[in-house]
């Protein structure tokens, strides 16, 4: 079942197209990573999904239904949009009590439970205005999770968290999916982070969804290349081309090959050059990092 | 109804530790306190006990050191000061969600957005009523301490009627302020509007058209412009207030429900 389904979703602000013809399907139990630069349209898409803004065209359905204002569906949805803020003069617990009332929940133990799960116990009586950025983020997550939602929409959830907090939230989200069958739609501008948690990634740029990939297929999408440097790279290139290796001189004057055989058998290249009297000064298999991959995808 | 109650409880929780509450009570209590000083200075020598603008005002309004004048002063404080203080309360209650950044937590919930605003309106009304009641009690206390002459139940009930109706009019007039808080996404815009309305009420009142300017009517009704101006009020003066309030209320609800919430 598709928990989130959008069809040709479009939103303009004046002449700016913030979300452009975006169609997304997020299946139950999936962690969908929504990746894009700042201003790519991630937050606008999440606000559209939450009904905070209206689309100019296109449709949205959550759990197969058109989610209207005040619908009961919203108690199956938890969310965190941009920086989470709380009532500054209320304590952590009091802020959660406000959410508890507004969501019409019936078991007050839920407040203590979420405080415990997000390790906010020692701060429960601390006013929100005195919380660190990271603990403010935890409180935001606690508000999003208080009612055990089936769907979580999280906009940059690791912002402000320290490395330990990032790992903790990542493991927590994985646990939600694994043990509670929660579906998570998560936006970020950091591919390396999103690839650690998401099962599928959608890349958005200038409001358009430009690519969707399965995280386990990401390995095959990343470019690998062999770089070689010798005392005479032009002569070495002729030798390699003569042995049916595809290679070229790059802008740095190094020999660069995307040839799969060269990448998987660099020792063959090394032997060949040594035997030809041009022993390599440098021979390196370089793997494109995730950031470079992301920038390549958005054509930057 | 249950949802409305829960939204109201949430509103009470939100304001639990709010210092603004006490600031409004202290600011509003200045009226009975200074009114008391006014009465104290006039007690022995009438308006001769005063000086400067206060003396001119006392002569103009035929003030005397008695219960009727003092309770009249309290009504006038609501009629003029209420525009500012009640406007401040409405600006804060409706604008704070934007200023605190908590507005997005109120939008995608199983409770209707109208109920969330209605909870705020109910809280606003209770807050304003608490303000005028505390001022009345403080005023009565000060009046009895000063042993003001001229107490009788008919005079008291007449003044209470003016005091109550002035309060109701000012409460009604702040629905447009709630709208400007939602529209302006914070409490700065509505506070600016309150300041403008206060100035306009004075200018338009001075020009003689106050009877038809909603924010000038409560002041005139309370007697702050004198008996002649008050006699000029008619049914349309009050209808304009009711219409302004209705338009303000529905504009607030509709804007909150249907405009894009991008903050």
Coordinates of C-alpha atoms in Angstrom, one line a residue:
Chain A
X1 CA 0.0 0.0 0.0
X2 CA 1.2 3.5 -0.8
X3 CA 1.2 5.5 2.4
X4 CA 2.1 8.7 0.5
X5 CA 1.1 9.3 -3.1
X6 CA 1.4 12.5 -5.0
X7 CA 0.4 13.1 -8.6
X8 CA 2.0 15.9 -10.5
X9 CA 2.2 18.1 -7.4
X10 CA 2.9 21.7 -8.2
X11 CA 3.2 24.8 -6.0
X12 CA 4.2 28.3 -7.1
X13 CA 5.0 31.3 -5.0
X14 CA 4.5 34.2 -7.4
X15 CA 6.8 33.5 -10.3
X16 CA 8.8 30.9 -8.4
X17 CA 7.9 27.3 -8.9
X18 CA 8.8 25.7 -5.6
X19 CA 7.5 22.3 -6.4
X20 CA 7.2 21.3 -10.0
X21 CA 5.2 18.3 -11.2
X22 CA 6.3 16.0 -8.4
X23 CA 4.9 12.5 -8.3
X24 CA 6.0 10.3 -5.4
X25 CA 4.9 7.0 -4.0
X26 CA 6.1 5.9 -0.6
X27 CA 5.2 2.4 0.4
X28 CA 4.3 1.1 3.9
X29 CA 7.4 0.4 6.0
X30 CA 9.7 2.4 3.8
X31 CA 12.2 5.1 4.8
X32 CA 12.0 7.5 1.9
X33 CA 14.9 10.0 1.8
X34 CA 14.1 13.3 0.1
X35 CA 17.3 14.8 -0.9
X36 CA 18.0 18.3 -2.2
X37 CA 19.9 21.5 -1.7
X38 CA 18.6 24.3 0.4
X39 CA 15.7 25.8 -1.5
X40 CA 15.2 22.8 -3.7
X41 CA 11.6 22.4 -2.6
X42 CA 11.9 19.8 0.2
X43 CA 10.1 21.8 3.0
X44 CA 7.4 23.1 0.6
X45 CA 6.7 19.5 -0.4
X46 CA 6.4 18.4 3.3
X47 CA 4.2 21.4 4.0
X48 CA 2.0 20.4 1.0
X49 CA 1.8 16.8 2.3
X50 CA 0.8 18.2 5.7
X51 CA -2.0 20.4 4.3
X52 CA -0.3 23.5 5.5
X53 CA -0.2 25.0 2.0
X54 CA -2.4 24.2 -0.9
X55 CA -1.1 22.9 -4.2
X56 CA -1.7 24.9 -7.4
X57 CA -2.3 21.6 -9.2
X58 CA -1.8 17.9 -8.6
X59 CA -3.1 15.7 -5.8
X60 CA -2.0 14.2 -2.5
X61 CA -3.2 11.2 -0.7
X62 CA -2.1 9.8 2.6
X63 CA -3.1 6.2 3.5
X64 CA -5.1 6.2 0.2
X65 CA -7.3 9.2 1.3
X66 CA -7.5 12.9 0.6
X67 CA -6.3 14.2 4.0
X68 CA -8.6 17.1 4.9
X69 CA -8.2 19.5 7.8
X70 CA -9.3 18.0 11.1
X71 CA -9.4 14.5 9.6
X72 CA -8.7 11.6 12.0
X73 CA -5.8 10.7 9.6
X74 CA -3.7 13.3 11.3
X75 CA -3.4 11.2 14.4
X76 CA -1.6 8.6 12.2
X77 CA 0.8 11.3 11.1
X78 CA 3.7 12.7 13.1
X79 CA 5.8 15.6 11.8
X80 CA 8.7 17.9 12.3
X81 CA 9.0 20.8 9.9
X82 CA 12.2 22.8 9.8
X83 CA 13.6 23.9 13.2
X84 CA 11.2 22.5 15.8
X85 CA 10.1 25.2 18.3
X86 CA 8.3 24.8 21.5
X87 CA 6.6 27.2 24.0
X88 CA 9.7 28.7 25.6
X89 CA 8.2 29.2 29.1
X90 CA 6.8 25.7 29.3
X91 CA 8.9 22.7 30.4
X92 CA 9.5 19.7 28.2
X93 CA 6.7 17.8 29.9
X94 CA 4.3 20.8 29.7
X95 CA 5.0 21.2 26.0
X96 CA 4.2 17.5 25.5
X97 CA 1.0 18.0 27.5
X98 CA -0.1 20.7 25.1
X99 CA 0.3 18.3 22.2
X100 CA -1.4 15.6 24.2
X101 CA -4.5 17.8 24.6
X102 CA -4.6 19.0 21.0
X103 CA -4.3 15.5 19.7
X104 CA -7.1 14.3 22.0
X105 CA -5.0 11.4 23.4
X106 CA -6.3 9.3 26.3
X107 CA -3.3 7.8 28.0
X108 CA -1.1 10.2 29.9
X109 CA 1.6 7.5 30.2
X110 CA 2.4 8.2 26.6
X111 CA 4.1 11.4 27.7
X112 CA 6.4 9.6 30.1
X113 CA 7.1 6.9 27.6
X114 CA 8.2 9.3 24.9
X115 CA 10.3 11.3 27.4
X116 CA 12.0 8.0 28.3
X117 CA 12.4 6.9 24.7
X118 CA 14.0 10.1 23.6
X119 CA 16.1 10.3 26.8
X120 CA 14.6 13.6 27.9
X121 CA 14.0 12.4 31.5
X122 CA 16.6 14.7 33.0
X123 CA 15.2 17.7 31.2
X124 CA 11.5 17.0 31.6
X125 CA 11.1 19.9 34.1
X126 CA 13.4 22.2 32.2
X127 CA 11.9 25.1 30.3
X128 CA 12.1 24.7 26.6
X129 CA 14.0 28.1 26.2
X130 CA 16.9 26.7 28.3
X131 CA 17.3 23.5 26.2
X132 CA 20.3 23.1 23.9
X133 CA 19.7 23.0 20.1
X134 CA 20.0 19.2 20.2
X135 CA 17.6 18.7 23.1
X136 CA 15.2 21.1 21.4
X137 CA 15.4 18.8 18.4
X138 CA 14.7 15.8 20.6
X139 CA 11.6 17.6 22.0
X140 CA 10.5 18.3 18.4
X141 CA 10.9 14.6 17.7
X142 CA 9.0 13.7 20.9
X143 CA 6.1 15.8 19.8
X144 CA 6.1 14.1 16.4
X145 CA 6.2 10.7 18.0
X146 CA 3.9 11.2 21.1
X147 CA 0.9 9.6 19.5
X148 CA 2.6 6.6 17.9
X149 CA 2.1 7.7 14.3
X150 CA 2.1 5.3 11.4
X151 CA 3.7 7.9 9.2
X152 CA 6.5 10.3 10.1
X153 CA 7.3 13.3 8.0
X154 CA 10.6 14.7 9.1
X155 CA 12.2 17.7 7.7
X156 CA 16.0 17.7 8.4
X157 CA 15.6 15.8 11.6
X158 CA 19.3 15.6 12.5
X159 CA 19.9 19.3 12.3
X160 CA 21.6 20.5 15.5
X161 CA 22.3 17.0 16.8
X162 CA 25.8 16.1 17.9
X163 CA 27.4 12.9 16.3
X164 CA 26.2 10.7 19.1
X165 CA 22.7 12.1 18.7
X166 CA 22.7 11.6 15.0
X167 CA 23.6 7.9 15.4
X168 CA 20.9 7.6 18.1
X169 CA 18.2 9.1 16.0
X170 CA 19.2 7.0 13.0
X171 CA 19.0 3.8 15.0
X172 CA 15.7 5.0 16.5
X173 CA 14.2 5.6 13.1
X174 CA 15.4 2.2 11.8
X175 CA 13.9 0.6 14.9
X176 CA 10.5 2.3 14.3
X177 CA 10.4 0.9 10.8
X178 CA 11.6 -2.5 11.8
X179 CA 9.5 -3.1 14.9
X180 CA 6.5 -0.8 14.5
X181 CA 6.2 -0.8 10.7
X182 CA 6.2 3.0 10.7
X183 CA 6.7 4.7 7.3
X184 CA 9.1 7.5 7.3
X185 CA 9.5 10.4 4.8
X186 CA 12.7 12.2 5.6
X187 CA 14.3 15.2 4.0
X188 CA 17.9 16.2 4.1
X189 CA 20.6 17.9 2.1
X190 CA 23.2 15.4 3.2
X191 CA 23.3 12.4 1.0
X192 CA 25.9 10.5 3.1
X193 CA 23.5 10.8 6.1
X194 CA 20.3 9.9 4.2
X195 CA 21.9 6.9 2.5
X196 CA 22.6 5.4 5.9
X197 CA 19.0 5.3 6.9
X198 CA 16.8 5.5 3.8
X199 CA 15.7 2.5 1.8
X200 CA 14.9 4.7 -1.2
X201 CA 16.1 8.2 -2.1
X202 CA 14.4 10.8 -4.2
X203 CA 16.6 13.7 -5.4
X204 CA 14.8 17.0 -5.8
X205 CA 16.3 20.0 -7.6
X206 CA 14.7 23.3 -8.5
X207 CA 11.4 21.8 -7.4
X208 CA 11.6 18.8 -9.7
X209 CA 12.1 15.2 -8.7
X210 CA 15.0 14.4 -10.9
X211 CA 15.9 10.8 -9.8
X212 CA 14.7 8.1 -7.5
X213 CA 17.1 5.3 -6.5
X214 CA 17.1 2.4 -4.1
X215 CA 19.8 2.9 -1.6
X216 CA 21.2 -0.6 -2.1
X217 CA 21.6 0.2 -5.8
X218 CA 23.5 3.4 -5.0
X219 CA 26.8 1.5 -5.2
X220 CA 26.2 0.8 -8.9
X221 CA 25.4 4.5 -9.6
X222 CA 28.6 5.8 -8.2
X223 CA 31.4 6.4 -10.7
X224 CA 34.8 4.7 -10.1
X225 CA 37.9 5.5 -12.1
X226 CA 41.6 4.6 -12.3
X227 CA 44.1 7.5 -12.2
X228 CA 47.7 6.8 -13.2
X229 CA 50.8 9.1 -13.3
X230 CA 54.1 8.1 -14.9
X231 CA 57.2 10.0 -16.2
X232 CA 55.6 10.1 -19.7
X233 CA 51.8 10.0 -19.5
X234 CA 51.3 10.4 -23.3
X235 CA 53.6 7.4 -24.1
X236 CA 51.9 5.4 -21.3
X237 CA 48.5 6.2 -22.7
X238 CA 49.5 4.9 -26.1
X239 CA 50.7 1.6 -24.4
X240 CA 47.4 1.2 -22.6
X241 CA 45.3 2.0 -25.7
X242 CA 47.4 -0.5 -27.6
X243 CA 46.3 -3.2 -25.1
X244 CA 42.6 -2.2 -25.5
X245 CA 42.3 -0.2 -22.3
X246 CA 40.1 2.9 -22.8
X247 CA 41.8 5.9 -21.1
X248 CA 42.5 9.5 -21.6
X249 CA 44.6 12.4 -20.2
X250 CA 42.5 14.4 -17.8
X251 CA 42.7 18.2 -17.1
X252 CA 45.4 17.5 -14.5
X253 CA 47.6 15.7 -17.0
X254 CA 47.0 12.3 -15.4
X255 CA 45.9 9.2 -17.2
X256 CA 42.2 8.5 -16.3
X257 CA 40.3 5.4 -17.2
X258 CA 36.7 4.5 -16.6
X259 CA 37.4 1.1 -18.2
X260 CA 35.8 -1.6 -15.9
X261 CA 38.8 -4.0 -16.5
X262 CA 41.3 -1.3 -15.6
X263 CA 39.3 -0.5 -12.4
X264 CA 38.9 -4.1 -11.3
X265 CA 42.5 -5.1 -12.3
X266 CA 44.8 -2.2 -11.5
X267 CA 47.7 -4.7 -11.0
X268 CA 47.5 -5.6 -14.7
X269 CA 48.0 -1.9 -15.6
X270 CA 50.9 -1.6 -13.2
X271 CA 52.7 -4.7 -14.6
X272 CA 52.1 -3.5 -18.2
X273 CA 53.6 -0.1 -17.5
X274 CA 56.6 -1.5 -15.5
X275 CA 57.3 -3.9 -18.3
X276 CA 57.2 -1.0 -20.8
X277 CA 59.8 1.0 -18.8
X278 CA 57.2 3.4 -17.4
X279 CA 56.6 2.3 -13.8
X280 CA 53.7 4.2 -12.3
X281 CA 54.5 7.0 -9.8
X282 CA 50.9 6.9 -8.7
X283 CA 48.1 4.4 -9.4
X284 CA 44.9 5.0 -7.7
X285 CA 41.3 3.7 -7.9
X286 CA 39.1 6.6 -7.1
X287 CA 35.5 6.2 -6.1
X288 CA 33.2 9.2 -6.5
X289 CA 31.9 10.3 -3.1
X290 CA 28.2 10.7 -2.4
X291 CA 28.4 14.5 -2.5
X292 CA 30.1 14.4 -5.9
X293 CA 27.4 11.9 -7.0
X294 CA 24.7 14.2 -5.8
X295 CA 26.2 17.3 -7.5
X296 CA 26.5 15.2 -10.7
X297 CA 22.9 14.3 -10.5
X298 CA 21.7 17.8 -10.2
X299 CA 24.0 18.8 -13.0
X300 CA 26.3 21.0 -10.9
Chain B
X1 CA -17.5 20.0 22.3
X2 CA -14.9 17.6 23.8
X3 CA -12.4 18.7 21.3
X4 CA -13.2 22.4 22.0
X5 CA -12.7 21.8 25.7
X6 CA -9.3 20.1 25.1
X7 CA -8.2 23.0 22.8
X8 CA -9.2 25.4 25.6
X9 CA -7.2 23.3 28.2
X10 CA -4.2 23.4 25.8
X11 CA -4.6 27.2 25.7
X12 CA -4.6 27.4 29.5
X13 CA -1.5 25.2 29.6
X14 CA 0.3 27.4 27.0
X15 CA -0.3 30.5 29.1
X16 CA 0.5 28.8 32.5
X17 CA 3.8 30.6 33.1
X18 CA 3.2 33.6 30.9
X19 CA 4.6 36.8 32.4
X20 CA 2.5 38.8 30.0
X21 CA -0.5 38.0 32.0
X22 CA 0.9 39.8 35.1
X23 CA 2.2 42.7 33.0
X24 CA -1.4 43.3 31.7
X25 CA -2.9 43.2 35.2
X26 CA -0.3 45.6 36.5
X27 CA -0.6 48.0 33.6
X28 CA -4.4 47.9 33.8
X29 CA -4.4 48.5 37.6
X30 CA -2.7 51.8 37.0
X31 CA -6.1 53.2 36.2
X32 CA -7.8 52.7 39.6
X33 CA -4.5 53.6 41.3
X34 CA -4.1 56.9 39.6
X35 CA -7.9 57.5 39.7
X36 CA -7.5 57.0 43.5
X37 CA -4.7 59.6 43.6
X38 CA -6.9 61.9 41.6
X39 CA -9.8 61.4 44.1
X40 CA -7.4 61.8 47.1
X41 CA -6.1 65.2 45.8
X42 CA -9.6 66.4 45.1
X43 CA -11.1 65.2 48.3
X44 CA -10.5 68.4 50.4
X45 CA -10.4 71.2 47.8
X46 CA -12.1 69.8 44.7
X47 CA -10.5 70.6 41.4
X48 CA -8.3 73.2 43.2
X49 CA -6.4 70.2 44.6
X50 CA -5.2 69.5 41.1
X51 CA -2.9 71.3 38.8
X52 CA -2.2 71.6 35.0
X53 CA -4.0 69.3 32.6
X54 CA -5.6 67.3 35.4
X55 CA -7.3 70.3 36.8
X56 CA -8.6 71.4 33.3
X57 CA -9.9 67.9 32.7
X58 CA -11.6 67.8 36.2
X59 CA -13.3 71.1 35.6
X60 CA -14.3 70.1 32.1
X61 CA -15.8 66.8 33.1
X62 CA -17.3 68.2 36.4
X63 CA -15.3 65.6 38.4
X64 CA -15.8 65.5 42.1
X65 CA -14.2 63.4 44.8
X66 CA -17.1 60.9 45.1
X67 CA -18.1 57.4 44.1
X68 CA -19.9 58.5 40.9
X69 CA -16.9 60.3 39.5
X70 CA -14.5 57.5 40.6
X71 CA -16.5 54.7 39.0
X72 CA -16.9 56.9 35.9
X73 CA -13.2 57.2 35.7
X74 CA -12.8 53.4 35.9
X75 CA -15.2 53.1 32.9
X76 CA -13.3 55.7 31.0
X77 CA -10.1 53.8 31.7
X78 CA -11.7 50.7 30.1
X79 CA -13.1 52.7 27.2
X80 CA -9.7 54.2 26.3
X81 CA -7.1 52.1 28.0
X82 CA -9.0 48.9 27.2
X83 CA -8.3 49.5 23.4
X84 CA -4.6 49.3 24.2
X85 CA -4.6 46.6 26.9
X86 CA -7.2 44.3 25.4
X87 CA -5.6 44.9 22.0
X88 CA -2.3 43.9 23.5
X89 CA -3.9 40.7 24.9
X90 CA -5.4 39.8 21.6
X91 CA -2.1 40.5 19.7
X92 CA -0.2 38.3 22.1
X93 CA -2.6 35.4 22.2
X94 CA -3.1 35.2 18.4
X95 CA 0.4 36.3 17.4
X96 CA 2.5 34.4 19.8
X97 CA 2.3 31.1 17.8
X98 CA 4.1 32.8 15.0
X99 CA 6.6 34.5 17.2
X100 CA 7.3 31.4 19.2
X101 CA 7.4 29.3 16.0
X102 CA 4.8 26.9 17.3
X103 CA 2.2 27.6 14.7
X104 CA 3.1 24.6 12.5
X105 CA 2.3 22.3 15.5
X106 CA -1.4 23.5 15.3
X107 CA -2.1 22.9 11.7
X108 CA -2.1 19.2 10.9
X109 CA -4.1 17.9 13.8
X110 CA -7.3 15.8 14.2
X111 CA -8.9 18.9 15.7
X112 CA -10.3 21.7 13.4
X113 CA -8.3 24.8 13.1
X114 CA -11.4 26.9 13.9
X115 CA -11.6 25.2 17.3
X116 CA -8.0 26.1 18.1
X117 CA -8.9 29.8 17.3
X118 CA -12.1 29.6 19.3
X119 CA -10.2 28.4 22.3
X120 CA -8.0 31.5 21.9
X121 CA -11.1 33.7 21.6
X122 CA -12.6 32.2 24.8
X123 CA -9.3 32.6 26.6
X124 CA -9.1 36.2 25.4
X125 CA -12.6 37.0 26.7
X126 CA -11.9 35.4 30.1
X127 CA -8.6 37.3 30.3
X128 CA -10.3 40.6 29.6
X129 CA -13.1 40.0 32.0
X130 CA -10.6 39.1 34.7
X131 CA -8.8 42.4 34.0
X132 CA -11.9 44.5 34.4
X133 CA -13.1 42.5 37.4
X134 CA -9.7 43.0 39.1
X135 CA -9.8 46.7 38.3
X136 CA -13.3 47.0 39.7
X137 CA -12.4 45.2 42.9
X138 CA -9.2 47.3 43.3
X139 CA -11.2 50.4 42.6
X140 CA -13.8 49.5 45.2
X141 CA -11.1 48.8 47.7
X142 CA -9.4 52.2 47.1
X143 CA -12.7 54.0 47.1
X144 CA -13.6 52.5 50.5
X145 CA -10.1 53.2 51.9
X146 CA -10.5 56.9 50.7
X147 CA -14.0 56.9 52.2
X148 CA -15.4 58.5 49.1
X149 CA -18.9 60.0 49.7
X150 CA -22.0 59.4 47.6
X151 CA -22.3 55.7 47.7
X152 CA -25.7 54.3 46.8
X153 CA -26.9 51.2 45.1
X154 CA -28.6 52.9 42.2
X155 CA -25.5 55.0 41.4
X156 CA -23.4 51.8 41.7
X157 CA -25.6 49.8 39.3
X158 CA -25.7 52.6 36.8
X159 CA -21.9 52.8 36.8
X160 CA -21.6 49.0 36.6
X161 CA -23.9 49.0 33.6
X162 CA -21.6 51.5 31.8
X163 CA -18.5 49.7 33.0
X164 CA -19.8 46.3 31.7
X165 CA -21.1 47.6 28.4
X166 CA -17.9 49.5 27.7
X167 CA -16.0 46.2 28.5
X168 CA -18.2 44.2 26.1
X169 CA -17.7 46.7 23.3
X170 CA -13.9 46.7 23.7
X171 CA -13.8 42.9 23.8
X172 CA -15.9 42.8 20.6
X173 CA -13.6 45.2 18.9
X174 CA -10.5 43.1 19.1
X175 CA -11.5 40.3 16.6
X176 CA -9.9 42.4 13.8
X177 CA -6.7 42.6 15.9
X178 CA -6.7 38.8 16.1
X179 CA -7.0 38.8 12.3
X180 CA -4.0 41.1 11.9
X181 CA -2.0 38.8 14.2
X182 CA -2.7 35.8 12.0
X183 CA -2.3 37.9 8.8
X184 CA 0.9 39.6 10.0
X185 CA 2.3 36.3 11.4
X186 CA 3.2 37.7 14.8
X187 CA 2.3 40.3 17.4
X188 CA 4.1 43.3 16.0
X189 CA 1.6 44.0 13.2
X190 CA -1.5 43.9 15.4
X191 CA 0.3 46.0 18.0
X192 CA 1.0 48.6 15.3
X193 CA -2.6 48.5 14.3
X194 CA -3.7 49.0 17.9
X195 CA -1.5 52.1 18.2
X196 CA -2.9 53.5 14.9
X197 CA -6.5 52.8 16.0
X198 CA -5.9 54.5 19.3
X199 CA -4.6 57.6 17.6
X200 CA -7.4 57.5 15.0
X201 CA -10.0 57.2 17.7
X202 CA -8.7 60.4 19.3
X203 CA -8.4 62.3 16.0
X204 CA -11.8 61.2 14.6
X205 CA -13.4 61.7 18.0
X206 CA -12.0 65.3 18.1
X207 CA -13.3 65.9 14.6
X208 CA -16.8 65.0 15.8
X209 CA -17.2 61.8 13.9
X210 CA -16.4 59.4 16.7
X211 CA -19.9 58.2 16.9
X212 CA -19.3 56.2 13.8
X213 CA -15.7 55.1 14.4
X214 CA -15.9 51.8 16.2
X215 CA -12.8 52.3 18.3
X216 CA -14.0 55.7 19.5
X217 CA -17.5 54.6 20.5
X218 CA -16.6 52.8 23.8
X219 CA -14.6 55.8 25.0
X220 CA -17.5 58.1 24.2
X221 CA -20.0 55.7 25.8
X222 CA -17.9 55.5 28.9
X223 CA -18.1 59.3 29.2
X224 CA -14.5 60.2 28.4
X225 CA -15.7 62.8 25.8
X226 CA -18.4 64.3 28.1
X227 CA -22.2 64.0 28.2
X228 CA -22.8 65.9 24.9
X229 CA -20.7 63.5 22.9
X230 CA -22.3 60.5 24.6
X231 CA -25.7 61.8 23.8
X232 CA -24.7 61.7 20.1
X233 CA -24.4 57.9 20.1
X234 CA -27.1 56.1 18.3
X235 CA -28.1 52.6 17.3
X236 CA -25.7 52.7 14.3
X237 CA -22.8 53.4 16.6
X238 CA -23.4 50.1 18.3
X239 CA -24.3 48.2 15.1
X240 CA -21.0 49.3 13.6
X241 CA -19.2 47.7 16.6
X242 CA -21.1 44.4 16.2
X243 CA -20.5 44.4 12.5
X244 CA -16.8 45.1 12.9
X245 CA -16.6 42.2 15.4
X246 CA -18.4 39.7 13.2
X247 CA -16.2 40.7 10.2
X248 CA -13.1 40.4 12.3
X249 CA -14.1 37.0 13.7
X250 CA -14.9 35.4 10.4
X251 CA -11.9 36.9 8.6
X252 CA -9.6 35.5 11.3
X253 CA -11.2 32.0 11.0
X254 CA -11.3 31.9 7.2
X255 CA -7.7 33.3 6.9
X256 CA -6.4 30.7 9.4
X257 CA -8.2 27.9 7.7
X258 CA -7.6 28.6 4.1
X259 CA -4.4 30.7 3.6
X260 CA -1.1 29.1 3.0
X261 CA 0.8 28.6 6.3
X262 CA 4.5 29.0 5.4
X263 CA 5.9 30.1 8.7

